[in-house]
PDB file of C-alpha atoms in Angstrom:
ATOM      1  CA  MET M   1     -31.051  25.824  47.409  1.00  0.00           C
ATOM      2  CA  ASN M   2     -27.715  26.894  45.990  1.00  0.00           C
ATOM      3  CA  ASP M   3     -25.312  24.655  44.037  1.00  0.00           C
ATOM      4  CA  GLU M   4     -23.186  23.912  47.102  1.00  0.00           C
ATOM      5  CA  GLN M   5     -26.173  22.638  49.065  1.00  0.00           C
ATOM      6  CA  LYS M   6     -27.408  20.589  46.111  1.00  0.00           C
ATOM      7  CA  ASP M   7     -23.969  19.029  45.643  1.00  0.00           C
ATOM      8  CA  LEU M   8     -23.709  18.193  49.337  1.00  0.00           C
ATOM      9  CA  ILE M   9     -27.082  16.425  49.285  1.00  0.00           C
ATOM     10  CA  HIS M  10     -26.289  14.687  45.995  1.00  0.00           C
ATOM     11  CA  ASP M  11     -22.896  13.476  47.252  1.00  0.00           C
ATOM     12  CA  PHE M  12     -24.427  12.190  50.464  1.00  0.00           C
ATOM     13  CA  CYS M  13     -27.303  10.357  48.764  1.00  0.00           C
ATOM     14  CA  GLU M  14     -25.366   9.007  45.775  1.00  0.00           C
ATOM     15  CA  VAL M  15     -21.915   8.338  47.282  1.00  0.00           C
ATOM     16  CA  THR M  16     -21.609   8.547  51.074  1.00  0.00           C
ATOM     17  CA  LEU M  17     -24.764   6.751  52.205  1.00  0.00           C
ATOM     18  CA  PRO M  18     -24.467   3.855  49.735  1.00  0.00           C
ATOM     19  CA  PHE M  19     -20.806   3.484  50.734  1.00  0.00           C
ATOM     20  CA  PHE M  20     -21.832   3.261  54.395  1.00  0.00           C
ATOM     21  CA  TYR M  21     -24.151   0.320  53.692  1.00  0.00           C
ATOM     22  CA  ARG M  22     -22.098  -1.331  50.920  1.00  0.00           C
ATOM     23  CA  PRO M  23     -18.446  -0.278  51.368  1.00  0.00           C
ATOM     24  CA  PHE M  24     -17.085  -2.661  48.728  1.00  0.00           C
ATOM     25  CA  ASP M  25     -19.922  -2.544  46.234  1.00  0.00           C
ATOM     26  CA  SER M  26     -20.967   1.082  45.833  1.00  0.00           C
ATOM     27  CA  VAL M  27     -20.182   4.108  43.696  1.00  0.00           C
ATOM     28  CA  GLY M  28     -17.932   5.474  46.452  1.00  0.00           C
ATOM     29  CA  ALA M  29     -15.585   2.485  46.187  1.00  0.00           C
ATOM     30  CA  MET M  30     -15.252   2.719  42.398  1.00  0.00           C
ATOM     31  CA  GLN M  31     -12.178   4.296  40.812  1.00  0.00           C
ATOM     32  CA  ALA M  32     -12.412   8.050  40.337  1.00  0.00           C
ATOM     33  CA  VAL M  33      -9.933   7.940  37.452  1.00  0.00           C
ATOM     34  CA  GLY M  34     -10.000   5.123  34.932  1.00  0.00           C
ATOM     35  CA  LYS M  35      -7.630   4.515  32.047  1.00  0.00           C
ATOM     36  CA  ASN M  36      -8.911   7.387  29.930  1.00  0.00           C
ATOM     37  CA  ASP M  37     -11.981   8.381  31.936  1.00  0.00           C
ATOM     38  CA  LEU M  38     -11.612  11.671  33.798  1.00  0.00           C
ATOM     39  CA  SER M  39     -15.320  12.539  33.892  1.00  0.00           C
ATOM     40  CA  TRP M  40     -15.709  12.046  37.664  1.00  0.00           C
ATOM     41  CA  ILE M  41     -12.591  13.894  38.764  1.00  0.00           C
ATOM     42  CA  GLU M  42     -13.105  16.648  36.184  1.00  0.00           C
ATOM     43  CA  ASN M  43     -16.080  17.951  38.206  1.00  0.00           C
ATOM     44  CA  TYR M  44     -13.902  17.987  41.331  1.00  0.00           C
ATOM     45  CA  ILE M  45     -11.101  19.862  39.542  1.00  0.00           C
ATOM     46  CA  ASN M  46     -13.449  22.447  38.005  1.00  0.00           C
ATOM     47  CA  ILE M  47     -15.085  23.257  41.351  1.00  0.00           C
ATOM     48  CA  PHE M  48     -11.733  23.404  43.178  1.00  0.00           C
ATOM     49  CA  CYS M  49     -10.299  25.744  40.531  1.00  0.00           C
ATOM     50  CA  LEU M  50     -13.380  27.954  40.529  1.00  0.00           C
ATOM     51  CA  ARG M  51     -13.042  28.442  44.292  1.00  0.00           C
ATOM     52  CA  TRP M  52      -9.348  29.394  43.978  1.00  0.00           C
ATOM     53  CA  ASN M  53      -9.807  31.704  40.965  1.00  0.00           C
ATOM     54  CA  ALA M  54     -11.225  34.445  43.202  1.00  0.00           C
ATOM     55  CA  TYR M  55      -7.796  34.715  44.873  1.00  0.00           C
ATOM     56  CA  LEU M  56      -5.746  34.910  41.666  1.00  0.00           C
ATOM     57  CA  GLY M  57      -4.952  37.864  39.450  1.00  0.00           C
ATOM     58  CA  GLY M  58      -7.470  38.927  36.811  1.00  0.00           C
ATOM     59  CA  ASP M  59      -5.460  37.373  33.972  1.00  0.00           C
ATOM     60  CA  GLU M  60      -4.857  34.058  35.779  1.00  0.00           C
ATOM     61  CA  GLU M  61      -6.898  30.961  36.497  1.00  0.00           C
ATOM     62  CA  MET M  62      -6.256  27.755  38.407  1.00  0.00           C
ATOM     63  CA  ARG M  63      -5.719  24.568  36.421  1.00  0.00           C
ATOM     64  CA  GLY M  64      -5.121  20.942  37.334  1.00  0.00           C
ATOM     65  CA  GLU M  65      -3.122  17.967  36.100  1.00  0.00           C
ATOM     66  CA  VAL M  66      -3.893  14.373  37.063  1.00  0.00           C
ATOM     67  CA  HIS M  67      -1.204  11.860  38.055  1.00  0.00           C
ATOM     68  CA  ILE M  68      -1.849   8.189  38.840  1.00  0.00           C
ATOM     69  CA  GLY M  69       0.433   6.083  41.016  1.00  0.00           C
ATOM     70  CA  ALA M  70       0.709   3.094  43.331  1.00  0.00           C
ATOM     71  CA  HIS M  71      -0.696   0.694  40.711  1.00  0.00           C
ATOM     72  CA  ALA M  72      -3.654   3.034  40.048  1.00  0.00           C
ATOM     73  CA  ASN M  73      -4.637   3.022  43.730  1.00  0.00           C
ATOM     74  CA  MET M  74      -3.658   6.667  44.316  1.00  0.00           C
ATOM     75  CA  VAL M  75      -4.423   9.867  42.426  1.00  0.00           C
ATOM     76  CA  ALA M  76      -2.560  13.139  42.695  1.00  0.00           C
ATOM     77  CA  VAL M  77      -3.963  16.354  41.298  1.00  0.00           C
ATOM     78  CA  GLU M  78      -1.443  19.124  40.832  1.00  0.00           C
ATOM     79  CA  PHE M  79      -3.029  22.580  40.728  1.00  0.00           C
ATOM     80  CA  PHE M  80      -1.213  25.624  39.362  1.00  0.00           C
ATOM     81  CA  ALA M  81      -1.985  29.160  38.238  1.00  0.00           C
ATOM     82  CA  ALA M  82      -1.879  29.765  34.473  1.00  0.00           C
ATOM     83  CA  ASN M  83      -2.717  32.571  32.089  1.00  0.00           C
ATOM     84  CA  LYS M  84      -6.360  32.523  31.012  1.00  0.00           C
ATOM     85  CA  GLY M  85      -5.470  32.611  27.316  1.00  0.00           C
ATOM     86  CA  ASP M  86      -3.185  29.566  27.409  1.00  0.00           C
ATOM     87  CA  PRO M  87      -4.557  26.362  25.878  1.00  0.00           C
ATOM     88  CA  TYR M  88      -5.576  23.717  28.404  1.00  0.00           C
ATOM     89  CA  ASP M  89      -6.627  20.104  28.091  1.00  0.00           C
ATOM     90  CA  LEU M  90      -7.179  17.968  31.180  1.00  0.00           C
ATOM     91  CA  LYS M  91      -5.536  14.572  30.833  1.00  0.00           C
ATOM     92  CA  VAL M  92      -3.589  12.052  32.875  1.00  0.00           C
ATOM     93  CA  LYS M  93       0.156  12.700  32.851  1.00  0.00           C
ATOM     94  CA  ASP M  94       2.017   9.469  32.201  1.00  0.00           C
ATOM     95  CA  ASN M  95       4.976   8.277  34.285  1.00  0.00           C
ATOM     96  CA  SER M  96       4.905  11.341  36.533  1.00  0.00           C
ATOM     97  CA  TRP M  97       4.258   9.810  39.973  1.00  0.00           C
ATOM     98  CA  GLY M  98       7.926   9.927  41.014  1.00  0.00           C
ATOM     99  CA  ALA M  99       8.186  13.608  40.077  1.00  0.00           C
ATOM    100  CA  ILE M 100       5.104  14.418  42.173  1.00  0.00           C
ATOM    101  CA  LEU M 101       6.562  12.634  45.204  1.00  0.00           C
ATOM    102  CA  ASN M 102       9.849  14.527  44.737  1.00  0.00           C
ATOM    103  CA  GLN M 103       7.985  17.859  44.665  1.00  0.00           C
ATOM    104  CA  ILE M 104       6.150  16.944  47.845  1.00  0.00           C
ATOM    105  CA  GLY M 105       9.388  15.882  49.525  1.00  0.00           C
ATOM    106  CA  LYS M 106      10.892  19.321  48.884  1.00  0.00           C
ATOM    107  CA  VAL M 107       7.933  21.179  50.393  1.00  0.00           C
ATOM    108  CA  LEU M 108       6.838  19.090  53.379  1.00  0.00           C
ATOM    109  CA  PRO M 109       8.367  20.050  56.734  1.00  0.00           C
ATOM    110  CA  GLN M 110       8.748  16.392  57.713  1.00  0.00           C
ATOM    111  CA  PRO M 111       9.380  13.231  55.673  1.00  0.00           C
ATOM    112  CA  MET M 112       6.394  11.382  54.297  1.00  0.00           C
ATOM    113  CA  GLY M 113       6.481   7.668  53.561  1.00  0.00           C
ATOM    114  CA  VAL M 114       4.224   6.060  50.994  1.00  0.00           C
ATOM    115  CA  SER M 115       2.590   3.955  53.713  1.00  0.00           C
ATOM    116  CA  GLN M 116       1.579   7.185  55.454  1.00  0.00           C
ATOM    117  CA  ILE M 117      -0.333   8.277  52.349  1.00  0.00           C
ATOM    118  CA  ILE M 118      -2.209   4.995  52.138  1.00  0.00           C
ATOM    119  CA  LEU M 119      -3.111   5.024  55.839  1.00  0.00           C
ATOM    120  CA  ASP M 120      -4.242   8.636  55.991  1.00  0.00           C
ATOM    121  CA  GLY M 121      -6.004   8.562  52.659  1.00  0.00           C
ATOM    122  CA  PHE M 122      -4.990  12.045  51.587  1.00  0.00           C
ATOM    123  CA  VAL M 123      -2.223  14.642  51.516  1.00  0.00           C
ATOM    124  CA  HIS M 124      -2.549  18.400  50.946  1.00  0.00           C
ATOM    125  CA  VAL M 125       0.618  20.266  49.971  1.00  0.00           C
ATOM    126  CA  VAL M 126       0.512  24.007  49.337  1.00  0.00           C
ATOM    127  CA  SER M 127       3.610  25.790  48.046  1.00  0.00           C
ATOM    128  CA  ASP M 128       4.529  28.980  46.224  1.00  0.00           C
ATOM    129  CA  SER M 129       4.320  27.191  42.882  1.00  0.00           C
ATOM    130  CA  GLY M 130       1.054  25.313  43.354  1.00  0.00           C
ATOM    131  CA  ILE M 131      -1.009  22.773  45.243  1.00  0.00           C
ATOM    132  CA  ILE M 132      -0.786  18.990  45.210  1.00  0.00           C
ATOM    133  CA  LEU M 133      -3.565  16.793  46.570  1.00  0.00           C
ATOM    134  CA  ILE M 134      -3.095  13.047  46.874  1.00  0.00           C
ATOM    135  CA  LYS M 135      -5.948  10.710  47.725  1.00  0.00           C
ATOM    136  CA  ARG M 136      -6.947   7.149  47.114  1.00  0.00           C
ATOM    137  CA  ASN M 137      -8.425   6.531  43.689  1.00  0.00           C
ATOM    138  CA  GLU M 138     -11.976   6.124  44.961  1.00  0.00           C
ATOM    139  CA  LYS M 139     -14.915   8.304  43.976  1.00  0.00           C
ATOM    140  CA  ARG M 140     -15.886   9.040  47.582  1.00  0.00           C
ATOM    141  CA  PHE M 141     -12.690  11.092  47.997  1.00  0.00           C
ATOM    142  CA  TRP M 142     -13.233  13.152  44.818  1.00  0.00           C
ATOM    143  CA  THR M 143     -16.800  14.476  45.150  1.00  0.00           C
ATOM    144  CA  ARG M 144     -17.996  17.964  44.301  1.00  0.00           C
ATOM    145  CA  SER M 145     -18.621  18.859  47.947  1.00  0.00           C
ATOM    146  CA  LEU M 146     -15.128  17.661  48.920  1.00  0.00           C
ATOM    147  CA  ALA M 147     -13.696  19.849  46.151  1.00  0.00           C
ATOM    148  CA  ARG M 148     -15.091  22.876  47.974  1.00  0.00           C
ATOM    149  CA  GLU M 149     -13.821  21.648  51.358  1.00  0.00           C
ATOM    150  CA  ASP M 150     -10.361  20.933  49.961  1.00  0.00           C
ATOM    151  CA  ALA M 151     -10.224  24.318  48.245  1.00  0.00           C
ATOM    152  CA  GLU M 152     -11.138  26.084  51.493  1.00  0.00           C
ATOM    153  CA  ALA M 153      -8.581  24.023  53.448  1.00  0.00           C
ATOM    154  CA  THR M 154      -5.790  24.835  50.998  1.00  0.00           C
ATOM    155  CA  ILE M 155      -6.762  28.519  50.879  1.00  0.00           C
ATOM    156  CA  CYS M 156      -6.571  28.656  54.693  1.00  0.00           C
ATOM    157  CA  LYS M 157      -3.267  26.787  54.654  1.00  0.00           C
ATOM    158  CA  ARG M 158      -1.863  29.299  52.142  1.00  0.00           C
ATOM    159  CA  MET M 159      -3.093  32.236  54.236  1.00  0.00           C
ATOM    160  CA  VAL M 160      -1.414  30.857  57.356  1.00  0.00           C
ATOM    161  CA  ASP M 161       1.812  30.146  55.460  1.00  0.00           C
ATOM    162  CA  THR M 162       1.971  33.711  54.154  1.00  0.00           C
ATOM    163  CA  MET M 163       1.337  35.346  57.541  1.00  0.00           C
ATOM    164  CA  PRO M 164       4.347  36.851  59.323  1.00  0.00           C
ATOM    165  CA  LYS M 165       5.781  34.244  61.713  1.00  0.00           C
ATOM    166  CA  GLU M 166       5.398  36.403  64.827  1.00  0.00           C
ATOM    167  CA  ARG M 167       1.632  36.655  64.234  1.00  0.00           C
ATOM    168  CA  ARG M 168       1.295  32.879  63.740  1.00  0.00           C
ATOM    169  CA  LEU M 169       2.760  32.141  67.171  1.00  0.00           C
ATOM    170  CA  ARG M 170       0.056  33.985  69.105  1.00  0.00           C
TER     171      ARG M 170
END
């Protein structure tokens, strides 16, 4: 089995299935990002970035920054391309939730209310300057297998957005 298959099985057995039987008392319901604990979401970010790196220039790599909002109930990860040689340290950015929502507001084709985020559970925004993903701060939304799915979804979204408009209408 390859790593993707192993991660899918691991995520199902350790997160998804226990959450199905114990939705309030399982690993999947626990916070993905604690006060200073990024260990869970770091795996997600590394896998997401690895998937995107194949589409970047040879001297660039994808990086992520973590933002916490809505009384620690929501997590946003902002992905951006950076030079490989630049120093990088993954940490939670303080007091940045408002700035993230402003960035999203500039890019989305239609307005997005905060209640919409909470109901839907996640938001994917892909722009020329980067990618922002917002999900509830629960481990079941930030698994290794979902990192691959989210990377593929955002890659496809970027491909569609960069296609000439006349080809998209067919």
